[in-house]
Coordinates of C-alpha atoms and ligand atoms in Angstrom, one line a residue:
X210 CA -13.1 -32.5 38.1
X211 CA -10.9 -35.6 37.2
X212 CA -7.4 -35.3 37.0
X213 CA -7.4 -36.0 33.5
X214 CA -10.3 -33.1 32.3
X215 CA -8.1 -30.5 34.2
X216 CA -5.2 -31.5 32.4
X217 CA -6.9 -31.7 29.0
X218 CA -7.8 -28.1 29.8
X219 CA -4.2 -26.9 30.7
X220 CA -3.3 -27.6 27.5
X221 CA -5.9 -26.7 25.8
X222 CA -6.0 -22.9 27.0
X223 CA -2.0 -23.6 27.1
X224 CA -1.6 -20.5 29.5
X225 CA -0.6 -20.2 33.3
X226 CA -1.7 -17.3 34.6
X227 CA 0.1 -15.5 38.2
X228 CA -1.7 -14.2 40.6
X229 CA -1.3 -12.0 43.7
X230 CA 0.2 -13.5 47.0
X231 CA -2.5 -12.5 49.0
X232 CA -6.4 -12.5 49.6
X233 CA -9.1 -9.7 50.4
X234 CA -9.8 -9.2 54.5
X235 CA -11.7 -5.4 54.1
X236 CA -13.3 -3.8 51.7
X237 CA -13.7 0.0 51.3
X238 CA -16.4 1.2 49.2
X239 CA -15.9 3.5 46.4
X240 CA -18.5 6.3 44.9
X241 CA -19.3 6.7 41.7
X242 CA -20.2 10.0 40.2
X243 CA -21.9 11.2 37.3
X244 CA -20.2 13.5 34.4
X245 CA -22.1 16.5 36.0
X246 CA -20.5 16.0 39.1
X247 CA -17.6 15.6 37.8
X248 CA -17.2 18.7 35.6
X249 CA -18.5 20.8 38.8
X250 CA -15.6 18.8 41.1
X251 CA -12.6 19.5 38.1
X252 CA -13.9 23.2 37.9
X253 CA -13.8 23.5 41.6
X254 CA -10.3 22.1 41.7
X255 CA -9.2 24.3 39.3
X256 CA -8.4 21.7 36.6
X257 CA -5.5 20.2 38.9
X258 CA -6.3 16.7 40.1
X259 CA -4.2 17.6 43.0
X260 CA -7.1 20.1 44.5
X261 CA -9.7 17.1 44.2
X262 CA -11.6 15.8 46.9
X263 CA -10.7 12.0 47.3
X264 CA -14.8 11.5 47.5
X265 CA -15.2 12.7 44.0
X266 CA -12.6 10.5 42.6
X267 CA -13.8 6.8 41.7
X268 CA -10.0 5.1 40.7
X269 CA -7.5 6.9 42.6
X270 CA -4.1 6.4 40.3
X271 CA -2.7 10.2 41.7
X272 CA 0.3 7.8 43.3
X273 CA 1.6 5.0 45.0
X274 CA 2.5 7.5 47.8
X275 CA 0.9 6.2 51.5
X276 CA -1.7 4.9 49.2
X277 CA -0.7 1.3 50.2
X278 CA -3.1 -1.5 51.9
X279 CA -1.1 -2.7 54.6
X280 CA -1.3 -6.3 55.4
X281 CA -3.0 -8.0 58.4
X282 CA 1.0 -8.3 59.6
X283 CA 1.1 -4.9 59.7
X284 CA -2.1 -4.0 61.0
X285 CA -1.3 -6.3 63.8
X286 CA 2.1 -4.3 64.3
X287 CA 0.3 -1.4 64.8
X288 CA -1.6 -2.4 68.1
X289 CA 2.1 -3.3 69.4
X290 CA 2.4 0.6 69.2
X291 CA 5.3 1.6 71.6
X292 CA 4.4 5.7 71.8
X293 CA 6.9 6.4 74.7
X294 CA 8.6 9.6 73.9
X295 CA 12.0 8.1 73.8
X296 CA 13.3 5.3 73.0
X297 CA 10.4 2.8 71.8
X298 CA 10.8 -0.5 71.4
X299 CA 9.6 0.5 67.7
X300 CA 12.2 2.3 66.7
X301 CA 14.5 -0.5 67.6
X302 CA 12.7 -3.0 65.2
X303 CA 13.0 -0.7 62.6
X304 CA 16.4 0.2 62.8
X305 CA 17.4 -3.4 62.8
X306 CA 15.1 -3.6 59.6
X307 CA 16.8 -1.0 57.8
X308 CA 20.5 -2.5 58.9
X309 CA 19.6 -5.7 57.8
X310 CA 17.7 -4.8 54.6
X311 CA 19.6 -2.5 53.2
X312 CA 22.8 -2.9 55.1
X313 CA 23.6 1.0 56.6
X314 CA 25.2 1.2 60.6
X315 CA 23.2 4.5 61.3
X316 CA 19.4 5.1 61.3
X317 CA 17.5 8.4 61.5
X318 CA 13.8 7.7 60.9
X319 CA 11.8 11.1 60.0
X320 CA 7.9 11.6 59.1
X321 CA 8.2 10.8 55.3
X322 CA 11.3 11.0 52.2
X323 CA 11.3 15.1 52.1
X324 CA 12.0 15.0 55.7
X325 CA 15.0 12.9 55.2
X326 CA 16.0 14.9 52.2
X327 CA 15.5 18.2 54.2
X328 CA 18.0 16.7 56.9
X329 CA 20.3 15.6 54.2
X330 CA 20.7 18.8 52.4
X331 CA 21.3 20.5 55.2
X332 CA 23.9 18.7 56.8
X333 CA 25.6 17.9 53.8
X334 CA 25.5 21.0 50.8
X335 CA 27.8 23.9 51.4
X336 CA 26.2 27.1 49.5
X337 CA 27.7 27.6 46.1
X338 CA 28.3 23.3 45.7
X339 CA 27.0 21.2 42.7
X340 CA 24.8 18.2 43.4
X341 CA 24.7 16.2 40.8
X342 CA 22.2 13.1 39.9
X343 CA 20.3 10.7 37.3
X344 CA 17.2 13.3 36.9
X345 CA 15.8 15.5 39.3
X346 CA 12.5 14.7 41.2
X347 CA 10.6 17.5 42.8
X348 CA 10.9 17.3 46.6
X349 CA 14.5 16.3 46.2
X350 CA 16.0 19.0 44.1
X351 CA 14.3 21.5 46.0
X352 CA 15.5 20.5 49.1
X353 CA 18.9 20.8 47.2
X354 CA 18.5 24.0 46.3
X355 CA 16.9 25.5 49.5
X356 CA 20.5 24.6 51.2
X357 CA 22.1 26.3 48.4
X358 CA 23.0 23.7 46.0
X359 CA 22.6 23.5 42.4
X360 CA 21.1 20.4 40.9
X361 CA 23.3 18.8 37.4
X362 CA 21.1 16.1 35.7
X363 CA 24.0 13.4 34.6
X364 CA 21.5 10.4 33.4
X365 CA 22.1 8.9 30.4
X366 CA 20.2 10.3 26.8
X367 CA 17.7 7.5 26.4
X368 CA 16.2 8.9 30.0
X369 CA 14.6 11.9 28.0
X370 CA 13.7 9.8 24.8
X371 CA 10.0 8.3 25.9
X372 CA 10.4 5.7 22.8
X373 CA 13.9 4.2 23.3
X374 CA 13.6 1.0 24.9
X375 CA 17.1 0.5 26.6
X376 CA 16.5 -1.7 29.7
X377 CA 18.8 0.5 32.2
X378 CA 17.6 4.1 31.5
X379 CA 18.0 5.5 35.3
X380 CA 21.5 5.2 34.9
X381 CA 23.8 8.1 35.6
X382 CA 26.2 8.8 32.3
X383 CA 29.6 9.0 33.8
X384 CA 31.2 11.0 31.5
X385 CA 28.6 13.6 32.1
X386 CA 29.7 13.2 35.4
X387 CA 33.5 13.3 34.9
X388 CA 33.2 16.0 33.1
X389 CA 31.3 18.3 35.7
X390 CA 34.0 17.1 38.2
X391 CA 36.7 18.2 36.3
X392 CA 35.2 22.1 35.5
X393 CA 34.4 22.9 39.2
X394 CA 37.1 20.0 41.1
X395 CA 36.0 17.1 43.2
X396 CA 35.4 20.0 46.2
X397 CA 32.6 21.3 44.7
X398 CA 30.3 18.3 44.5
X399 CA 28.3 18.1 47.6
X400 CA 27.5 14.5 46.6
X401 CA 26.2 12.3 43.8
X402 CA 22.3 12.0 44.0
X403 CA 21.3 8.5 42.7
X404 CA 17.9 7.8 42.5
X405 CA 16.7 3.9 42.0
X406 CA 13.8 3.5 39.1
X407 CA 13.9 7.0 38.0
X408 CA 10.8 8.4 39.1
X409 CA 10.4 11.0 36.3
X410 CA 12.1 9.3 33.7
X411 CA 9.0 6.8 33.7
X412 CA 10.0 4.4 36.9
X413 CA 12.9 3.5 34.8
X414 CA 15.9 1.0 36.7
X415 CA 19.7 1.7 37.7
X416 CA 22.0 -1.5 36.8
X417 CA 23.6 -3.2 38.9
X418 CA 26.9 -2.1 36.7
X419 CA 26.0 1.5 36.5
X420 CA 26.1 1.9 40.6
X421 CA 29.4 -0.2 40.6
X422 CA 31.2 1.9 38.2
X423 CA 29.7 5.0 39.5
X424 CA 30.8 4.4 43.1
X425 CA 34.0 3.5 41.6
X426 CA 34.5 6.9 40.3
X427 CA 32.8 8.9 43.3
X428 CA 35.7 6.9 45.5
X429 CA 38.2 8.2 43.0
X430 CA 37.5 11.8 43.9
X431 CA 36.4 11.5 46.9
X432 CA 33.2 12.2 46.2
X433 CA 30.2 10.7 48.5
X434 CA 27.6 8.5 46.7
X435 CA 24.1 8.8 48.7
X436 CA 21.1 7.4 47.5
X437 CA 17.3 7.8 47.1
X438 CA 16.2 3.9 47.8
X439 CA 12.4 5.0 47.6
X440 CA 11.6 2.3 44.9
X441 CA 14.7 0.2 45.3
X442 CA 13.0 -2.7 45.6
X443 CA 11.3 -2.3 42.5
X444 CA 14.3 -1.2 40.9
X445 CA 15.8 -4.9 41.7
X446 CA 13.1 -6.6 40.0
X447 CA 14.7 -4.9 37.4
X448 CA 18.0 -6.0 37.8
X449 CA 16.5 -9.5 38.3
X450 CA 14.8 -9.9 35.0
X451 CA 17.4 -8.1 33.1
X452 CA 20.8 -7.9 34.3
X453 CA 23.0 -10.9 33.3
X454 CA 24.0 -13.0 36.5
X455 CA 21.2 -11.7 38.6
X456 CA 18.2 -13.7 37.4
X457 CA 18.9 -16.4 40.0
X458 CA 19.0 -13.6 43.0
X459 CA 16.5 -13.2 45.4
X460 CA 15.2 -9.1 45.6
X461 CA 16.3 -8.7 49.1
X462 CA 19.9 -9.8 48.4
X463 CA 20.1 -7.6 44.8
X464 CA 19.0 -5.0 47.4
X465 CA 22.0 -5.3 49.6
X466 CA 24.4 -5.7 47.1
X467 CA 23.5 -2.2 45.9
X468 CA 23.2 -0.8 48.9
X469 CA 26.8 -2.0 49.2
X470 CA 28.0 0.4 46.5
X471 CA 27.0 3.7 48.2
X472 CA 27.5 5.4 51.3
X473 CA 23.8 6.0 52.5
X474 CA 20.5 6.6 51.9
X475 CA 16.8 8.0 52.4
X476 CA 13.8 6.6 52.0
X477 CA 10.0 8.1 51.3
X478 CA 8.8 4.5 52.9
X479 CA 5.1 5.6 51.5
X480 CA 6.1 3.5 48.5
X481 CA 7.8 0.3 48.2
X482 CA 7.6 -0.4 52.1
X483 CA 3.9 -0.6 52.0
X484 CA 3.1 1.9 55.1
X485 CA 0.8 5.5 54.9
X486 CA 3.5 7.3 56.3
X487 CA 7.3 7.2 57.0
X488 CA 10.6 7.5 56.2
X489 CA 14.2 7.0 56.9
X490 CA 17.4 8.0 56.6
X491 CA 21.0 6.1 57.0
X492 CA 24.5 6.2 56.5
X493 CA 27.9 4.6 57.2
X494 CA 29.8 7.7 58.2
X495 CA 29.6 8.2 62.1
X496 CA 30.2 12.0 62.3
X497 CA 27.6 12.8 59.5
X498 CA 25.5 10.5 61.5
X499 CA 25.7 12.6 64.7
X500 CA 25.0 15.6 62.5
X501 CA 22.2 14.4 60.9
X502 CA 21.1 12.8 64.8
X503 CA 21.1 16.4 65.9
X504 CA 19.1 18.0 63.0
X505 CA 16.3 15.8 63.6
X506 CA 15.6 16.8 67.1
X507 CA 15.1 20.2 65.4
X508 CA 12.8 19.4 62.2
X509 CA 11.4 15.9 63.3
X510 CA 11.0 14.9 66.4
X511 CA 13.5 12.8 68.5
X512 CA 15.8 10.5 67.0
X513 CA 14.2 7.6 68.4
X514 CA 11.0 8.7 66.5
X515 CA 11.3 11.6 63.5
X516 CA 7.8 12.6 63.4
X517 CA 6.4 9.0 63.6
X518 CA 4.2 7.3 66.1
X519 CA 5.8 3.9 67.7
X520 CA 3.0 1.9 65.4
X521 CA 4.0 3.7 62.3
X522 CA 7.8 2.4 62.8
X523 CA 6.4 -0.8 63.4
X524 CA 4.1 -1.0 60.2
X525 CA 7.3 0.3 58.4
X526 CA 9.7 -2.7 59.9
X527 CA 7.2 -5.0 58.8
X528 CA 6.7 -3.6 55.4
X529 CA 10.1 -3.2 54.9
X530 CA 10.1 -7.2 54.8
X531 CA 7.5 -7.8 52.9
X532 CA 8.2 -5.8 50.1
X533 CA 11.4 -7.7 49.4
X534 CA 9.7 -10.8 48.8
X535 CA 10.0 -12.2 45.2
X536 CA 6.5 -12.6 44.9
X537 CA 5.2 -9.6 45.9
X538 CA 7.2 -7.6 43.6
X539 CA 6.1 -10.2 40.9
X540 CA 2.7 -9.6 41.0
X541 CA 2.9 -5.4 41.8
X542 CA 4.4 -4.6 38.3
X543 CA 2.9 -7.4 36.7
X544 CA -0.3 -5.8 37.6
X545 CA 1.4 -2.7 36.2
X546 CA 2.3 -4.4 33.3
X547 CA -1.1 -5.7 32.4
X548 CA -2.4 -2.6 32.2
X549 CA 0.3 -1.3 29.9
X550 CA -0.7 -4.1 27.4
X551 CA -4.1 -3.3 27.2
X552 CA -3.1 0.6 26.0
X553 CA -0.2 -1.0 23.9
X554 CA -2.5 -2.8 22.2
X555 CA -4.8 0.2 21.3
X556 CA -1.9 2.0 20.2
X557 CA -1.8 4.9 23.3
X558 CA 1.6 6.3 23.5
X559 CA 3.8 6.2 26.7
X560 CA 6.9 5.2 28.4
X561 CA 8.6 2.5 27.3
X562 CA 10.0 0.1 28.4
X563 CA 7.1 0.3 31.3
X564 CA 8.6 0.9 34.7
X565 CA 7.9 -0.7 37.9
X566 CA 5.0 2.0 39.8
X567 CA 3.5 3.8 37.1
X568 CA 2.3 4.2 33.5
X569 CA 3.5 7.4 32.3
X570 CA 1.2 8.1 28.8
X571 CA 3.0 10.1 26.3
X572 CA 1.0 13.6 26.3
X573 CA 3.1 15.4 24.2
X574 CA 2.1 12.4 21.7
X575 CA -1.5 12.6 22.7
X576 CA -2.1 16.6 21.8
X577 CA 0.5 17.4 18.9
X578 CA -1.6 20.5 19.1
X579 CA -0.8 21.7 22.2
X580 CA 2.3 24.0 23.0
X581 CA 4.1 23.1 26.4
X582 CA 2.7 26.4 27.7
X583 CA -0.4 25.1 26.9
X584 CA -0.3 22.4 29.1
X585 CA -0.6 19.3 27.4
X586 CA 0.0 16.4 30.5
X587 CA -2.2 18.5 33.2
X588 CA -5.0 18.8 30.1
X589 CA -4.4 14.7 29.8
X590 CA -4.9 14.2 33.3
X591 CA -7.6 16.9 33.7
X592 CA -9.8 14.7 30.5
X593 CA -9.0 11.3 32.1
X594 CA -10.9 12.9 35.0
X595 CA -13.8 14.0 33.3
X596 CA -14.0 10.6 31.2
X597 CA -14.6 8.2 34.4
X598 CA -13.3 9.5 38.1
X599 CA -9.8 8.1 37.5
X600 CA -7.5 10.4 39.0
X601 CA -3.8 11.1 37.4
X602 CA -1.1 13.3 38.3
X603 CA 0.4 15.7 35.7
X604 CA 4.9 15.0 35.4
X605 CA 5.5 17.9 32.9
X606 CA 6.0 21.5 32.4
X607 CA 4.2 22.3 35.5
X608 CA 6.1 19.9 37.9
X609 CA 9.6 21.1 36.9
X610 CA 9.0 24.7 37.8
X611 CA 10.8 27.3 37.1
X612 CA 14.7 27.8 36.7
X613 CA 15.9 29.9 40.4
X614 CA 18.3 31.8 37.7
X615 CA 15.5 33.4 35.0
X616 CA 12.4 32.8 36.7
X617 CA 11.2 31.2 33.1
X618 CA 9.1 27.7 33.1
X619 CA 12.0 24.8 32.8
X620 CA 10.8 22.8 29.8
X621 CA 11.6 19.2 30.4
X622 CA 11.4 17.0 27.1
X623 CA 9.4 14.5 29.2
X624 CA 5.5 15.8 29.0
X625 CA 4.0 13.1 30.8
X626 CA 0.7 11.8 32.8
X627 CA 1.1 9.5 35.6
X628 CA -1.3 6.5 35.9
X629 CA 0.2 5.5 39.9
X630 CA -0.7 2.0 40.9
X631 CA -1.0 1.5 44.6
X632 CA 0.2 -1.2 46.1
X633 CA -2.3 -4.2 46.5
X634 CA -5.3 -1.7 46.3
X635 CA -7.1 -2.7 43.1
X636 CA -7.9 -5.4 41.3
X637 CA -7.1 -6.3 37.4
X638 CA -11.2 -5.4 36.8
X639 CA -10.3 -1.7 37.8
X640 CA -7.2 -2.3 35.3
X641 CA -9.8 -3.2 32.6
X642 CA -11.6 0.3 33.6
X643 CA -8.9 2.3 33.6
X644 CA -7.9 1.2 30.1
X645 CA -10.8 1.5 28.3
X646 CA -11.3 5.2 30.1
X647 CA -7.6 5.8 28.6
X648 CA -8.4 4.5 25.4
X649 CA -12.1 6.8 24.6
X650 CA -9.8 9.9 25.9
X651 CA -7.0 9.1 23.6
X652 CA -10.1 8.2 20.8
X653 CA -11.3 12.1 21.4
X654 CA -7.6 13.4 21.5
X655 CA -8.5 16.2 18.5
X656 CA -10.8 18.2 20.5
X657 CA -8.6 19.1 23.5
X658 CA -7.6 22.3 23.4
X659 CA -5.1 22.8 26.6
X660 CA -4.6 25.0 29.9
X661 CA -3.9 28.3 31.0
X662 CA -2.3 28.3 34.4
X663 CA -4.4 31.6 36.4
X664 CA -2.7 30.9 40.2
X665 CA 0.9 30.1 40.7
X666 CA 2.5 29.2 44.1
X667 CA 5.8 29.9 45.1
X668 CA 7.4 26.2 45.8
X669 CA 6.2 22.9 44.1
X670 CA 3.4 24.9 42.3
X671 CA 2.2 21.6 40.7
X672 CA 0.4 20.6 44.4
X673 CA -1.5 23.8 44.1
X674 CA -2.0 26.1 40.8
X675 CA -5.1 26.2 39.3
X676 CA -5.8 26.6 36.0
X677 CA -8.9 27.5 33.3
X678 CA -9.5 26.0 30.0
X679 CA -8.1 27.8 26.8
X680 CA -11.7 28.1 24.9
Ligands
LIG799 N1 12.0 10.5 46.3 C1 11.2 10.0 45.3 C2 11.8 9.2 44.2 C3 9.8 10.2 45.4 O1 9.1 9.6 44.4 C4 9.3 10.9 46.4 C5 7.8 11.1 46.5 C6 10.1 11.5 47.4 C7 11.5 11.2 47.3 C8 9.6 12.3 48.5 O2 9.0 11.5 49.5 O3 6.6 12.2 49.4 O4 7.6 10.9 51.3 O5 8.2 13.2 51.1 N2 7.1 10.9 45.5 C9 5.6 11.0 45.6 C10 5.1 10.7 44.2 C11 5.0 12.2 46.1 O6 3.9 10.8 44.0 O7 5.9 10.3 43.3 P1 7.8 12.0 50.4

């Protein structure tokens, strides 16, 4: 084509698209399954997508947990495997990762983020103390309250409201905050729980300014500020596009710099860091650091390996760098962003703004019909099923349990159904899919008529209840 054509047609279409940093090496095939099948699989799994066999599910959008495609880097990392018992060559690699990523002295890797949280808890909740932070998430506040903390949600209003479109809606509401410090007194906060992009507020970001302030006033009362730097990377993207004076910033130095402002962190490194399985934890403080050091021999494994294998440390080192490139974040929430156009434009409700790892449709605004006890986002994600294999996960009613004190359900006023995107798994034609799949179950939105929940477990019951369908 002469130069002159392919310039005609620039400006003709007028557009300049992006596209991923990367090309295809391997394939995996998917199945396909008919609406037979399908209804047999759901009824089998008692309406909880959780319970599903990955065979029966054609786009898999459950989460962007250890559902990552490593890259040929990584892969390559894992034949340098190290797997002696103590101190492998892995671990190293990693720790000087995590140190120069994200800027902590101390490393304790463990098998994946409730391990770390577990370890946390533990070493640093006294029975009876308040842990408060900017929404809970599942895992986390459980592990909380198993060490006999009480959980205090201090995020900001607009968290809750799925249609206000404030651009920092993770961040923690410090008067909320001062004002739970001053009824119980700086002792009685274990510490401050900050989690970056909210992940049940919609992926929504911290600021920059938020975690500045806030560590401000944790200093104040002497209050330490840990945080939960699953997604932080996508959380920086955030801060990037939005945050005035950060729009020139590379990711891995917006990472740092927030780092900077607390006094340590875990990691589930199933999701930005682009590994199956791992995670981390690190702080500044040495003697918490020996604590924590000796816990893990206990729950984990050795310190030099927390329930890892030498090649998933390396994979994780590895990841850990690529995620903070500026392109690969680019083109992971564009990709989640493109999908979110093609439901805005049909008019589904959700989230908004989108956040960086998920689409989180509105279900409360899909059935109107449905009572919360009815269900509404584990109905949603049990029709999007049924419609074409995709495969949601339910972030309602049934995921924040019960409350320790009554034993009634806690009603969140966030009914939502996840749409996870891996990371570099599928390709904008799935997208198109999973759209128009959202778009014929939203068209037939009248007819549902909800959930009754008939098995109940004891902890996290959203991994495992089973339901039947109200007739
Ligand atoms: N923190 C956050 C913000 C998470 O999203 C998760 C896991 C954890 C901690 C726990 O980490 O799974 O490695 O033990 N979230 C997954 C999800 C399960 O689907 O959102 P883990």
């Amino acid at each position: 084509m002469s130069d002159t054509v392919h310039r005609t047609m620039g400006q003709q279409s007028g557009r300049r698209s992006w596209a991923e940093p990367w090309k295809i090496k391997m394939v995996e095939p998917l199945r396909m399954t008919s609406h037979d099948e399908r209804v047999a699989a759901l009824a089998e799994a008692g309406y909880n997508t959780f319970l599903l066999r990955s065979d029966d599910v054609y786009i898999d959008l459950l989460t962007d947990s250890g559902t990552n495609a490593m890259s040929d880097r990584q892969w390559a990392g894992m034949m340098l495997g190290d797997e002696a018992y103590a101190g492998s060559r892995n671990y190293y690699h990693l720790e000087t990762a995590i140190q120069n990523y994200y800027g902590y002295e101390f490393v304790v890797p463990t098998h994946q983020g409730r391990g770390a949280e577990h370890l946390l808890s533990q070493a640093a909740i006294r029975k009876g103390q308040f842990v408060p932070g900017n929404m809970y998430f599942t895992t986390t506040r459980l592990h909380q309250e198993l060490a006999g903390g009480t959980f205090v949600d201090v995020i900001v209003d607009a968290a809750h409201d799925p249609a206000d479109l404030s651009p920092f809606k993770g961040d923690v509401d410090l008067e909320k905050l001062e004002r739970l410090i001053a009824a119980h007194g700086p002792g009685e906060i274990a510490y401050v729980s900050l989690a970056a992009t909210v992940n049940m507020a919609g992926g929504q970001p911290v600021s920059m300014a938020n975690v500045t302030a806030l560590h401000e006033l944790c200093r104040r009362h002497g209050i330490p500020l840990y945080l939960d730097a699953t997604r932080l990377a996508e959380n920086a993207f955030f801060i990037q596009e939005r945050e005035p004076g950060y729009s020139g910033k590379p990711i891995a130095a917006i990472v740092r710099e927030f780092c900077s402002h607390t006094d340590g962190a875990w990691m589930s490194a199933k999701k930005d860091a682009l590994v199956n399985i791992g995670g981390w934890l690190a702080v500044r403080d040495g003697t918490l650091f020996e604590e924590l050091r000796n816990l893990v021999v206990v729950y984990e494994g050795l310190h030099t390996y927390g329930g890892l294998a030498g090649r998933d440390m390396e994979a994780m080192a590895i990841g850990i760098a690529e995620s903070m490139q500026d392109d690969h974040m680019r083109s992971r929430i564009g990709q989640v962003r493109y999908l979110a156009e093609l439901l805005e434009d049909w008019g589904v409700p959700m989230v908004k703004p989108v956040g960086g790892h998920a689409i989180f449709l509105d279900a409360r605004a899909f059935y109107p019909q449905l009572r919360q006890d009815q269900f509404p986002a584990q109905t949603l994600a049990a029709e999007l099923y049924l419609d074409t294999g995709i495969r949601s996960m339910e972030r309602g009613v049934v995921s924040a349990g019960r409350d320790p004190t009554t034993g009634g359900h806690n009603y969140p006023k966030l009914e939502l159904t996840r749409l996870t995107l891996p990371r570099r798994v599928y390709t904008q034609a799935h997208m198109d899919v999973v759209a128009e799949s959202v778009k014929a179950v939203y068209d037939a939105r009248a007819s549902a008529r909800g959930l009754a929940m008939v098995y109940e477990p004891r902890y996290l019951r959203f991994f495992q209840a089973r339901f039947e369908p109200i007739s």
